[in-house]
PDB file of C-alpha atoms in Angstrom:
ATOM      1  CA  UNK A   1       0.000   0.000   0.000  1.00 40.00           C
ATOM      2  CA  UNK A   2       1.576   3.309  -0.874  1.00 40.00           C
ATOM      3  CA  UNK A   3       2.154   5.631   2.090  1.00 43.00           C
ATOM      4  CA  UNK A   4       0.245   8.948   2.372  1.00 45.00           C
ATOM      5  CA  UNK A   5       1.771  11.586   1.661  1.00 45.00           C
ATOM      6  CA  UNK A   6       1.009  15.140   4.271  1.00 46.00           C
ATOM      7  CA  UNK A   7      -1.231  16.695   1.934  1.00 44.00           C
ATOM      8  CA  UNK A   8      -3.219  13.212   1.320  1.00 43.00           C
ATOM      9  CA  UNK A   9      -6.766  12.804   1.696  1.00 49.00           C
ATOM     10  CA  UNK A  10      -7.978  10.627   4.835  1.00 52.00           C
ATOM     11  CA  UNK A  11     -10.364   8.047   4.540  1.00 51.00           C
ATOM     12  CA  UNK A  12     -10.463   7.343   8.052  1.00 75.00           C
ATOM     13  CA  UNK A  13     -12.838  10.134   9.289  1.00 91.00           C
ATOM     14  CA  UNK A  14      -9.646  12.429  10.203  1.00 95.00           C
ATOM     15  CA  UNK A  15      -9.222  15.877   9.034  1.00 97.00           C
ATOM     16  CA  UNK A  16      -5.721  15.966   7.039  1.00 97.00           C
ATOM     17  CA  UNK A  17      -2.380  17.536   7.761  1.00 97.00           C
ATOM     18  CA  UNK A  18      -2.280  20.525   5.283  1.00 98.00           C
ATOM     19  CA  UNK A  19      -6.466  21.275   6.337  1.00 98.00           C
ATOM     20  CA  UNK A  20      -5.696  20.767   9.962  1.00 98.00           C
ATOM     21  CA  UNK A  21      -2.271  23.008   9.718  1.00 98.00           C
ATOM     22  CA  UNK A  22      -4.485  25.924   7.677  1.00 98.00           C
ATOM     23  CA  UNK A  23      -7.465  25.853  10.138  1.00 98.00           C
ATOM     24  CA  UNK A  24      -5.297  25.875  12.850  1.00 98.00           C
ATOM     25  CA  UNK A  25      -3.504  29.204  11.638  1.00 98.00           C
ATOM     26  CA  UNK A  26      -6.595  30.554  11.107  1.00 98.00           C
ATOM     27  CA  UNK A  27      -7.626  30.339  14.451  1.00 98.00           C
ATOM     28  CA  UNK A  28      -4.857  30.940  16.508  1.00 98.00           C
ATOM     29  CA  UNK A  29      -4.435  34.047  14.070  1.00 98.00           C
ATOM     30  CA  UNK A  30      -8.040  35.184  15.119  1.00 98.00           C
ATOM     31  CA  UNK A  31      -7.090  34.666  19.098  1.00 98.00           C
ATOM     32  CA  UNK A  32      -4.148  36.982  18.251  1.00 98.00           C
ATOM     33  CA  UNK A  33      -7.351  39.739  17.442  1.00 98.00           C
ATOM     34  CA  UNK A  34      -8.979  38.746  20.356  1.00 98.00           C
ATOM     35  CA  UNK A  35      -5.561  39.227  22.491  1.00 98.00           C
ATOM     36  CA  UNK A  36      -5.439  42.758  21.309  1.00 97.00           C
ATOM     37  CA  UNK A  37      -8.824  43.381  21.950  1.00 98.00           C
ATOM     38  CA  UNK A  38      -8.990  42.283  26.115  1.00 98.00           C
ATOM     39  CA  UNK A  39      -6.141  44.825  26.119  1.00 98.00           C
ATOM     40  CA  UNK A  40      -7.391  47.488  24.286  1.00 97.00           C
ATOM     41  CA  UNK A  41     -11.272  47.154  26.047  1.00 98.00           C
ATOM     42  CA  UNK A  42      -9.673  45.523  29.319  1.00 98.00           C
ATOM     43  CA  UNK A  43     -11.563  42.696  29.381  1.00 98.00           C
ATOM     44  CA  UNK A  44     -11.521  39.388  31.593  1.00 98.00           C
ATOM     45  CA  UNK A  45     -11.592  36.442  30.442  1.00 98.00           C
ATOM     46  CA  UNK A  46     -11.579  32.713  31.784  1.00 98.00           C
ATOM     47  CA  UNK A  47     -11.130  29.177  30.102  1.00 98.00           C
ATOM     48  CA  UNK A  48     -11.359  26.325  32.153  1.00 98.00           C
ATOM     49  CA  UNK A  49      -9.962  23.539  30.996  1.00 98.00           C
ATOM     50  CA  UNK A  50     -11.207  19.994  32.482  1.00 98.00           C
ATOM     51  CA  UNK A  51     -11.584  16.205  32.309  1.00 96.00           C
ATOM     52  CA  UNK A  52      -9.747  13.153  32.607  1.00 94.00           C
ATOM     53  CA  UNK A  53      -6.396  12.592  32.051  1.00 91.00           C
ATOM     54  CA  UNK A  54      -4.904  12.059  28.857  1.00 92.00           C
ATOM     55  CA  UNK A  55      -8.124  13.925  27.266  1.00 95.00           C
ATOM     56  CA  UNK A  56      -5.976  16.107  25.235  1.00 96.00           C
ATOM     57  CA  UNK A  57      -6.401  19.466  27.808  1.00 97.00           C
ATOM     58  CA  UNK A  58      -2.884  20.514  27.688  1.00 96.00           C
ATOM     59  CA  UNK A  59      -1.971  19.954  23.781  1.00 97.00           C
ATOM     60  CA  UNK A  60      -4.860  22.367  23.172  1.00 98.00           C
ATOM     61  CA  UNK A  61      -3.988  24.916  26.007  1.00 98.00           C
ATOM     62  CA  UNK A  62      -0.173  24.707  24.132  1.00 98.00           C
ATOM     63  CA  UNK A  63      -1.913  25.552  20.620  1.00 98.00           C
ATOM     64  CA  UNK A  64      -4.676  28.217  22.082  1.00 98.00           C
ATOM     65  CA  UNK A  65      -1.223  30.069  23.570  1.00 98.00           C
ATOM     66  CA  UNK A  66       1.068  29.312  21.074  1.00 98.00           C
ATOM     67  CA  UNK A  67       1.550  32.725  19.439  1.00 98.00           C
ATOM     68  CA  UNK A  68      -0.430  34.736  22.239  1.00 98.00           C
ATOM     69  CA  UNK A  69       1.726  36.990  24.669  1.00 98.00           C
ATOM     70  CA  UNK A  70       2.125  35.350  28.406  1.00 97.00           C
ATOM     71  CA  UNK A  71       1.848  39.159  29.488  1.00 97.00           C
ATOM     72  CA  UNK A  72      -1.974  38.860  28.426  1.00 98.00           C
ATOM     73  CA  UNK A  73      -2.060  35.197  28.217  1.00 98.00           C
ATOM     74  CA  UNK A  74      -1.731  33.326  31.491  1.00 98.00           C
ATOM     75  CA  UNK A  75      -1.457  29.586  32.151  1.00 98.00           C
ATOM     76  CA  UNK A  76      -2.712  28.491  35.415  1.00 98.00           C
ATOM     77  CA  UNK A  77      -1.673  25.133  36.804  1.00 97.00           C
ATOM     78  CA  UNK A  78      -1.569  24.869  40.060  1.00 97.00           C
ATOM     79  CA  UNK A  79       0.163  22.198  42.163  1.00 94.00           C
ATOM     80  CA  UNK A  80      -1.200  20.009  44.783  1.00 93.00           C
ATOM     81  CA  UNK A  81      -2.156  22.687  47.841  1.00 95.00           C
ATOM     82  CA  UNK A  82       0.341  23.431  50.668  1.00 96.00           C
ATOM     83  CA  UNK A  83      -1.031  22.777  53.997  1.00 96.00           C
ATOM     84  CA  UNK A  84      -1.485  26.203  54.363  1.00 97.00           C
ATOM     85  CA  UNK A  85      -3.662  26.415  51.248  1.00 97.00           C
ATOM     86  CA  UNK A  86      -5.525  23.147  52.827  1.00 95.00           C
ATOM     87  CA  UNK A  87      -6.910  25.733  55.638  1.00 96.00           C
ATOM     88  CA  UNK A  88      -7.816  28.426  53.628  1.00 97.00           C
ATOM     89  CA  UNK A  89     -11.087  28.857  52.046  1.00 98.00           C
ATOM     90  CA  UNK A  90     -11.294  26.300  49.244  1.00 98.00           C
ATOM     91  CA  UNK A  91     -11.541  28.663  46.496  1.00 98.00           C
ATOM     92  CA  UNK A  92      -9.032  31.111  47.853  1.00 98.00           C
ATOM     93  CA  UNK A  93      -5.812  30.003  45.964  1.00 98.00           C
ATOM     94  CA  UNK A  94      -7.717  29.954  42.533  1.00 98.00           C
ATOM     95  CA  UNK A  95      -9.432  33.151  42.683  1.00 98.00           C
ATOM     96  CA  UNK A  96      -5.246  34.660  43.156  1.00 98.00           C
ATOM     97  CA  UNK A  97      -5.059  33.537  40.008  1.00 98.00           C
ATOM     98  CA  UNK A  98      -7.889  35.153  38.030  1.00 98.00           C
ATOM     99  CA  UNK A  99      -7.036  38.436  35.686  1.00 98.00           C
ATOM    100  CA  UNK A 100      -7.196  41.482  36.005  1.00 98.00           C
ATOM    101  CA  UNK A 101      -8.513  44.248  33.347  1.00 98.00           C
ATOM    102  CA  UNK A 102      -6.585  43.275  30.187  1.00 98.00           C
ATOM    103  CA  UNK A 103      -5.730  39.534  30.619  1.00 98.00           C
ATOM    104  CA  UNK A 104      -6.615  36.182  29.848  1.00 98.00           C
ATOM    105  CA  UNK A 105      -6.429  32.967  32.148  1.00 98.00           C
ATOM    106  CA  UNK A 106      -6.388  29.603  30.944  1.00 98.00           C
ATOM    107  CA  UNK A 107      -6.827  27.183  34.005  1.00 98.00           C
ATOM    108  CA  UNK A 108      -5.045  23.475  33.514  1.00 97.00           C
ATOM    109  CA  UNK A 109      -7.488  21.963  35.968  1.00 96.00           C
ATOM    110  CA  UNK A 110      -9.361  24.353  38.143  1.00 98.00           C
ATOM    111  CA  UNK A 111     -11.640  24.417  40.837  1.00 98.00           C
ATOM    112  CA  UNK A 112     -13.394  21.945  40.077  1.00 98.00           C
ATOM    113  CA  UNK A 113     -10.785  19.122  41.225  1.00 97.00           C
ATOM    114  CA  UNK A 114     -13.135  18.994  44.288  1.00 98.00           C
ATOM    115  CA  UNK A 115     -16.021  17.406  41.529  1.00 98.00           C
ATOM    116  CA  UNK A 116     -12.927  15.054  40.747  1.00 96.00           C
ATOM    117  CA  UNK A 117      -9.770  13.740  41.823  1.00 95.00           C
ATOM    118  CA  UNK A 118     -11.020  14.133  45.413  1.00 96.00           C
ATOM    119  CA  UNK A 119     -14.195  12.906  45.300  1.00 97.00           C
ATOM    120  CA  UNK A 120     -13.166   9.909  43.680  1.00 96.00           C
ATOM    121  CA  UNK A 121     -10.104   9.792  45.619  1.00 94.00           C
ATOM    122  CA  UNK A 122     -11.407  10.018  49.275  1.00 96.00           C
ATOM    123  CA  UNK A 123      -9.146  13.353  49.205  1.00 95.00           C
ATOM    124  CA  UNK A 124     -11.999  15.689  50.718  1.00 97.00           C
ATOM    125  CA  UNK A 125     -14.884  14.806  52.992  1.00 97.00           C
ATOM    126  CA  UNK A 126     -18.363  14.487  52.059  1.00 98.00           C
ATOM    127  CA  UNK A 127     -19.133  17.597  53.440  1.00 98.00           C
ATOM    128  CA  UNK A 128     -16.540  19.571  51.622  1.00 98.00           C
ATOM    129  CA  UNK A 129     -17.742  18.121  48.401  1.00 98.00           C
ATOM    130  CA  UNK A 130     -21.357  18.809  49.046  1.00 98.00           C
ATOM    131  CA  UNK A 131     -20.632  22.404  49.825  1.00 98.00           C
ATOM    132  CA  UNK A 132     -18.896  22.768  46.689  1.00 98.00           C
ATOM    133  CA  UNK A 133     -21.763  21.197  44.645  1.00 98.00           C
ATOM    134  CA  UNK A 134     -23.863  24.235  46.187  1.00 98.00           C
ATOM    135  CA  UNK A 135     -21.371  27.107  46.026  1.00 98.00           C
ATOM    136  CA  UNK A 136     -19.600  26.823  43.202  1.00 98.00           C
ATOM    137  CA  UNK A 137     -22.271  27.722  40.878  1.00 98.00           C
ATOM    138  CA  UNK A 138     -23.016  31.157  42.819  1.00 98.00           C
ATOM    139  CA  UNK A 139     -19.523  31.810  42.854  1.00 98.00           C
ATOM    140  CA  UNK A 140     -19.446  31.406  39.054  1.00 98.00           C
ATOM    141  CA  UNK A 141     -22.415  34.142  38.908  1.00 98.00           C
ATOM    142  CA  UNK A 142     -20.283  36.212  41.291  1.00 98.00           C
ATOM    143  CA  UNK A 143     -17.265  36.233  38.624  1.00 98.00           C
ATOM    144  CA  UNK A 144     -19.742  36.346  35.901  1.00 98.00           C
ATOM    145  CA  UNK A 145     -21.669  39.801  37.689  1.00 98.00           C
ATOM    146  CA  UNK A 146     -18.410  41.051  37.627  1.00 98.00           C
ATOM    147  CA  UNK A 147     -17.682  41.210  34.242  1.00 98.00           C
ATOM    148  CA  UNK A 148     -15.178  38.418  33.811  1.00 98.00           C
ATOM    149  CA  UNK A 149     -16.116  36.190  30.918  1.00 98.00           C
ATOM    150  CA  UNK A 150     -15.866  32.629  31.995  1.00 98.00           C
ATOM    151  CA  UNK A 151     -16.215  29.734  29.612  1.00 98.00           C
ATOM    152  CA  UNK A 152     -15.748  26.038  30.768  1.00 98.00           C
ATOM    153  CA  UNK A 153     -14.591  22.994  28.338  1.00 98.00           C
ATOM    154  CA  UNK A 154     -14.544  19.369  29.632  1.00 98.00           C
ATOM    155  CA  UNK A 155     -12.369  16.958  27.381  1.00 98.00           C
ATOM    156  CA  UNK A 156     -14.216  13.395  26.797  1.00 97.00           C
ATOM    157  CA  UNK A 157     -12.260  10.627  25.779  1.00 97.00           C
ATOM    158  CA  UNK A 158     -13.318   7.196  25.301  1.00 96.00           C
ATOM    159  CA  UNK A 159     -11.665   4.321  27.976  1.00 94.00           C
ATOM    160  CA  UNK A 160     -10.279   2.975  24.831  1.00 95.00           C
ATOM    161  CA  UNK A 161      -8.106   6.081  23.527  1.00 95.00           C
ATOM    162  CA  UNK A 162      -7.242   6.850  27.270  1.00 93.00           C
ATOM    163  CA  UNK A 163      -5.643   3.276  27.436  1.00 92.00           C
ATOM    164  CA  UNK A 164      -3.724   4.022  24.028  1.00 93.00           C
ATOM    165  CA  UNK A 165      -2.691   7.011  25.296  1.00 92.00           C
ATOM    166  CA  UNK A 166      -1.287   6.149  28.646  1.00 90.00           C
ATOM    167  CA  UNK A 167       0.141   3.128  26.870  1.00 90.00           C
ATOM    168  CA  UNK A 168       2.271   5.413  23.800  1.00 91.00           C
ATOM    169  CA  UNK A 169       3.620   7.067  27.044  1.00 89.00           C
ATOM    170  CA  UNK A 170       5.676   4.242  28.759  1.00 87.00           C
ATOM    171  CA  UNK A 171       8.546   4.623  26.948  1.00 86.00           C
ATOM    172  CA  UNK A 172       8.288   7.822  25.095  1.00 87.00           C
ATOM    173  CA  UNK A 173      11.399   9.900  26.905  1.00 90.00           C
ATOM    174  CA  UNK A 174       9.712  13.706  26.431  1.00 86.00           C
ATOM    175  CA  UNK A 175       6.267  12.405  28.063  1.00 85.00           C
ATOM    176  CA  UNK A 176       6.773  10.029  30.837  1.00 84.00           C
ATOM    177  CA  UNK A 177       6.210  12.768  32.976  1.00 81.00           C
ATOM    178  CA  UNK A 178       2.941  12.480  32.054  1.00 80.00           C
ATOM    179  CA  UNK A 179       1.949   8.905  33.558  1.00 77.00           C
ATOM    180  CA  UNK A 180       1.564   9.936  36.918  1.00 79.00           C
ATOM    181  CA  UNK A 181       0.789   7.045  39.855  1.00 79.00           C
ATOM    182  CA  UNK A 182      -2.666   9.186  39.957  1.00 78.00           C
ATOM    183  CA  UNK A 183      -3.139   8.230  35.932  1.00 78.00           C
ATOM    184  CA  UNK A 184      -2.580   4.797  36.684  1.00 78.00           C
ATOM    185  CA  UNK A 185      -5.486   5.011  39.426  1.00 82.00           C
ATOM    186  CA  UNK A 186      -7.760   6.641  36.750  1.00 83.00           C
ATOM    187  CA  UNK A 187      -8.009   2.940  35.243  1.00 85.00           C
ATOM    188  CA  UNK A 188      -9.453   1.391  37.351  1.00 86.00           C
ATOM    189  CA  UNK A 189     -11.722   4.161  38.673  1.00 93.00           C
ATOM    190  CA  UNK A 190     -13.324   4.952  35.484  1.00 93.00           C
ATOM    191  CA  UNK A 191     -16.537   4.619  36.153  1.00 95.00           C
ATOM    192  CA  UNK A 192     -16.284   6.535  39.579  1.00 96.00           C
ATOM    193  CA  UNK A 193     -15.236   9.118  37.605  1.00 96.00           C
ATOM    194  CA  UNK A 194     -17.972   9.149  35.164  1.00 96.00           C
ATOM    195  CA  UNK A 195     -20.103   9.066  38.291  1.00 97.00           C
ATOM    196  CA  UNK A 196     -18.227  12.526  39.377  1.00 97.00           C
ATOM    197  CA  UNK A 197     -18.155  14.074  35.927  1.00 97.00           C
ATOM    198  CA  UNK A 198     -22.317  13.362  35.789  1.00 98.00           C
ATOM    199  CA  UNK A 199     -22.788  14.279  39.200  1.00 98.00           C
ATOM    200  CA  UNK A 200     -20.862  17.505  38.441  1.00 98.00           C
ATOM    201  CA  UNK A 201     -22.632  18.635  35.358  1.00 98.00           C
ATOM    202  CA  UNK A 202     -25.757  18.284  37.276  1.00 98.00           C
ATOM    203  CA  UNK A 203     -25.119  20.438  40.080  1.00 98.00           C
ATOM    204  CA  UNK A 204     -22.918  23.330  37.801  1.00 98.00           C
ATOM    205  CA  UNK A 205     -23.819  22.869  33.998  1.00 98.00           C
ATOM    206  CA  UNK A 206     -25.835  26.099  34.373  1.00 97.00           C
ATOM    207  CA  UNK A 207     -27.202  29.060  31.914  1.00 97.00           C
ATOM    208  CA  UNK A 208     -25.032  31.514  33.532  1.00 96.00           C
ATOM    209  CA  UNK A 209     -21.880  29.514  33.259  1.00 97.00           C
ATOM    210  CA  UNK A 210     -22.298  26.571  31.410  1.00 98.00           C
ATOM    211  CA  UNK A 211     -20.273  23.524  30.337  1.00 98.00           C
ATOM    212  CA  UNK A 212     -19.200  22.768  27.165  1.00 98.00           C
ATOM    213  CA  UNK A 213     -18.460  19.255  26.255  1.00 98.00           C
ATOM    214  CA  UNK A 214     -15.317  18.548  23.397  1.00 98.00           C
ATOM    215  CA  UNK A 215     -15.187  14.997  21.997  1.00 98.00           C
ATOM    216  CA  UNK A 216     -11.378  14.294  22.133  1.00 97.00           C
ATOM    217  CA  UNK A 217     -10.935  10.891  20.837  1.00 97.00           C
ATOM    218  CA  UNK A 218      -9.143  12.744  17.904  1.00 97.00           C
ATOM    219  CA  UNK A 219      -6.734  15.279  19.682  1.00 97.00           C
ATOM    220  CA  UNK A 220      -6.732  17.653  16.406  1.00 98.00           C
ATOM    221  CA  UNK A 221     -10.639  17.629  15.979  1.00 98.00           C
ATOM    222  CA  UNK A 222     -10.504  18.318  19.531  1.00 98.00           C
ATOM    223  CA  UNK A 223      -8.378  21.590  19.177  1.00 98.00           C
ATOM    224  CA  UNK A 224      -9.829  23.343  16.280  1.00 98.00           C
ATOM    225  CA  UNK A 225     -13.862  22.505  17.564  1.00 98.00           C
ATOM    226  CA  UNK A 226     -13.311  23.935  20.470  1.00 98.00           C
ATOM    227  CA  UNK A 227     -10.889  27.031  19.872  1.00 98.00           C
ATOM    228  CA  UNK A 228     -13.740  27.750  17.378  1.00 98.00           C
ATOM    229  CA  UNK A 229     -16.491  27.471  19.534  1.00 98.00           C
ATOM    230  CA  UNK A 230     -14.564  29.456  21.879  1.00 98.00           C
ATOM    231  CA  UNK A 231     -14.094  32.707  19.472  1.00 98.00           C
ATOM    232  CA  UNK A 232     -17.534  32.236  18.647  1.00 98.00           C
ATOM    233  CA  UNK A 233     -18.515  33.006  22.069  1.00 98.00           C
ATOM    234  CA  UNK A 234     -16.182  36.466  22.434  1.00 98.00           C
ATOM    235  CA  UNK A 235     -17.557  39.304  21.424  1.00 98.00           C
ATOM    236  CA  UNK A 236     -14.298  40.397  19.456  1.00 98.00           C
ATOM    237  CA  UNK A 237     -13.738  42.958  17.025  1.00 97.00           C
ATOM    238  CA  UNK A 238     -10.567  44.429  15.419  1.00 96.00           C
ATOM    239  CA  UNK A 239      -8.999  46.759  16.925  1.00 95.00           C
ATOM    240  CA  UNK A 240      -7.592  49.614  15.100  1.00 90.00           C
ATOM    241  CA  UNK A 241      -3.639  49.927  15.159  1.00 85.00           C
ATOM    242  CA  UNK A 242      -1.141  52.488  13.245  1.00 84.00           C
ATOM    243  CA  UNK A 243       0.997  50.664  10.534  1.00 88.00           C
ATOM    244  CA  UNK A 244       3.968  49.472  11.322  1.00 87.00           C
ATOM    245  CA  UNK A 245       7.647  50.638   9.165  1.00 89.00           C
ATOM    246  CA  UNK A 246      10.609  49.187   9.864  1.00 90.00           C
ATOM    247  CA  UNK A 247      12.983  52.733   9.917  1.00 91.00           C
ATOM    248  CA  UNK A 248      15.565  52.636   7.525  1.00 89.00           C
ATOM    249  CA  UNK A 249      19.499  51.516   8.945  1.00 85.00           C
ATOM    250  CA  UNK A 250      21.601  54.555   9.773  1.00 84.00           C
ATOM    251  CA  UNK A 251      24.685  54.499   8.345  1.00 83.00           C
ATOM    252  CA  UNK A 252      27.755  53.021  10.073  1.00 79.00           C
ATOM    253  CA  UNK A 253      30.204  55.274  11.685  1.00 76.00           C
ATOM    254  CA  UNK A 254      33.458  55.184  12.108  1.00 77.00           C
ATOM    255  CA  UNK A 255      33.723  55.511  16.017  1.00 81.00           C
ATOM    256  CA  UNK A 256      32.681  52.146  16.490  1.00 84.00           C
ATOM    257  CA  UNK A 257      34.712  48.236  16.762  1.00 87.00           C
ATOM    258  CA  UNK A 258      33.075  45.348  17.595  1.00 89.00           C
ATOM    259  CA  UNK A 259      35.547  43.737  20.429  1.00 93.00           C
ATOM    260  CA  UNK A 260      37.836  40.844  19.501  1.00 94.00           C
ATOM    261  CA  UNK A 261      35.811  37.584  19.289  1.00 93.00           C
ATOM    262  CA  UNK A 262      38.020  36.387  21.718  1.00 94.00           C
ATOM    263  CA  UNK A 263      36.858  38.320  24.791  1.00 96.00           C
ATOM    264  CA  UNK A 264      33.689  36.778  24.464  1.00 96.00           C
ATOM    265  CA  UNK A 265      32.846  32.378  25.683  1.00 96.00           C
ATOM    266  CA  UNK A 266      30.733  30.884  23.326  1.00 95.00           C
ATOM    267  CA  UNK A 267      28.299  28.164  23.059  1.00 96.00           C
ATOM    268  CA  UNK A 268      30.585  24.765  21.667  1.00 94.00           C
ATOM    269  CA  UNK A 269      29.176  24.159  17.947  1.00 93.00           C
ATOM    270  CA  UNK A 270      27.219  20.966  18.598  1.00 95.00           C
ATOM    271  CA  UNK A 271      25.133  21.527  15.852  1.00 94.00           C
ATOM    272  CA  UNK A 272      29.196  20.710  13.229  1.00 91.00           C
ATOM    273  CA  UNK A 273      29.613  17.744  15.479  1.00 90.00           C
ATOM    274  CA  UNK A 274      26.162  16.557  14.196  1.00 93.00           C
ATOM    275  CA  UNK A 275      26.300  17.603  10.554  1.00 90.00           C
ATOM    276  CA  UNK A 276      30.413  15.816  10.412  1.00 86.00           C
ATOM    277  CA  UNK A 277      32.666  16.731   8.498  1.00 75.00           C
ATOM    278  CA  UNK A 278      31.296  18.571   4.786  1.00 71.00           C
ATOM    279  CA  UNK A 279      34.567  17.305   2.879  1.00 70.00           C
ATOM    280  CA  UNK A 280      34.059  13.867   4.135  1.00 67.00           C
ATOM    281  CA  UNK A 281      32.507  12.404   1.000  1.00 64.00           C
ATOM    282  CA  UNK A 282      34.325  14.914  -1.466  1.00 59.00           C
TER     283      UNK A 282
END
């Protein structure tokens, strides 16, 4: 069977390399317009990012920021709490972390790690979690009252694709990191965890600040329906700017020597050690 090349057309329900790469583009290209506009207008914004692991939350957080300035742009992923955190008010440490006029957070896991990881694992009492469940969703229309424009995603991947997933991960050197003891637990909690997710969606899947649900069996599907549906939900607009010249050199002078490349340590060349020796096959 002869291989496929990029620009190929699938046959196997995926979108295709050279589509995917152009769409992509397009939107990151439009979240570049709506970084200028939160700074020009000063407007909040929040993107929560949930659901289990391996879902495909942090390759689409990675493509959302990718040409966005962290200035505006801010990642929030927040360890496990200190034990001072663990006595403060639940919500304390995360609301530290919302923006101010201007800025943009994405949350990597958020709040709602109560609705999760500790219910399922025994991390928080029953009375903790059932307080959640009732506050959360006023303190959602407390942000929302506010002004700041909160929009919440939750990444569903089949048991299947997780599996694959956690499996391609064993022995891939840049992403072992990933496969956490706490990843390993997910499989054989996942129906506790459906449980949580349904219980969750219940109690906070509300008109005020509502959840969004992105099928992520296929991770670039995943990006581009849901940074789409996100922009659709902004209300965006250009924002005028002056045009931008480069200004023409000056002309060198004559008062000026760059010092001996000698003074100065430089990086070894590994790159020449790699590419051997040009004459080699002369």
């Amino acid at each position: 069977m002869a291989k496929k090349g990029k620009g190929a057309k699938r046959h196997d329900g995926k979108i295709s390399n050279d589509v995917y790469e152009a769409e992509l583009f397009r939107l990151q290209a439009e979240l570049v317009k709506v970084q200028q506009w939160v700074r020009h207008t000063g407007a909040r914004v929040v993107v929560i990012f949930e659901g289990r692991d391996a879902a495909g939350k942090g390759g689409t957080i990675k493509r959302i920021s990718e040409y966005l300035s962290p200035r505006v742009v801010r990642i929030a992923a927040l360890p496990t709490p200190t034990e001072r955190e663990k006595g403060q008010w639940y919500y304390q440490r995360y609301v530290a972390q919302l923006p101010a006029a201007g800025e943009v957070v994405l949350f990597d896991r958020s709040w709602y790690n109560r609705a999760g990881v500790e219910k399922v694992m025994g991390f928080c009492t029953p009375q903790e979690y059932s307080r959640f469940m009732r506050q959360t969703p006023i303190f959602e229309q407390m942000l929302v009252e506010d002004g700041i424009l909160l929009r919440k995603y939750w990444f569903s991947v089949s048991d299947q694709e997780q599996l694959r997933r956690f499996k391609s991960r064993l022995n891939d050197p840049v992403r072992q990191w990933k496969l956490s003891p706490m990843d390993l637990e997910s499989i054989s909690r996942w129906e506790d965890y459906s449980r949580a997710k349904d219980e969750m969606l219940v109690h906070t899947d509300v008109p005020s600040s509502p959840w969004y649900i992105v099928e992520s069996d296929v991770k670039k599907h995943a990006r581009l329906n849901m940074m789409s549906h996100l922009l659709s939900t902004i209300p965006y607009t250009d924002v005028p700017h002056e045009e931008v010249h480069l200004p023409d050199r000056p002309a060198a002078s004559n008062g000026y020597q760059r010092p001996p490349r000698e003074l100065s340590t430089y990086v070894p060349d590994h790159v020449a050690q790699l590419m051997g020796d040009p004459e080699k096959h002369l």
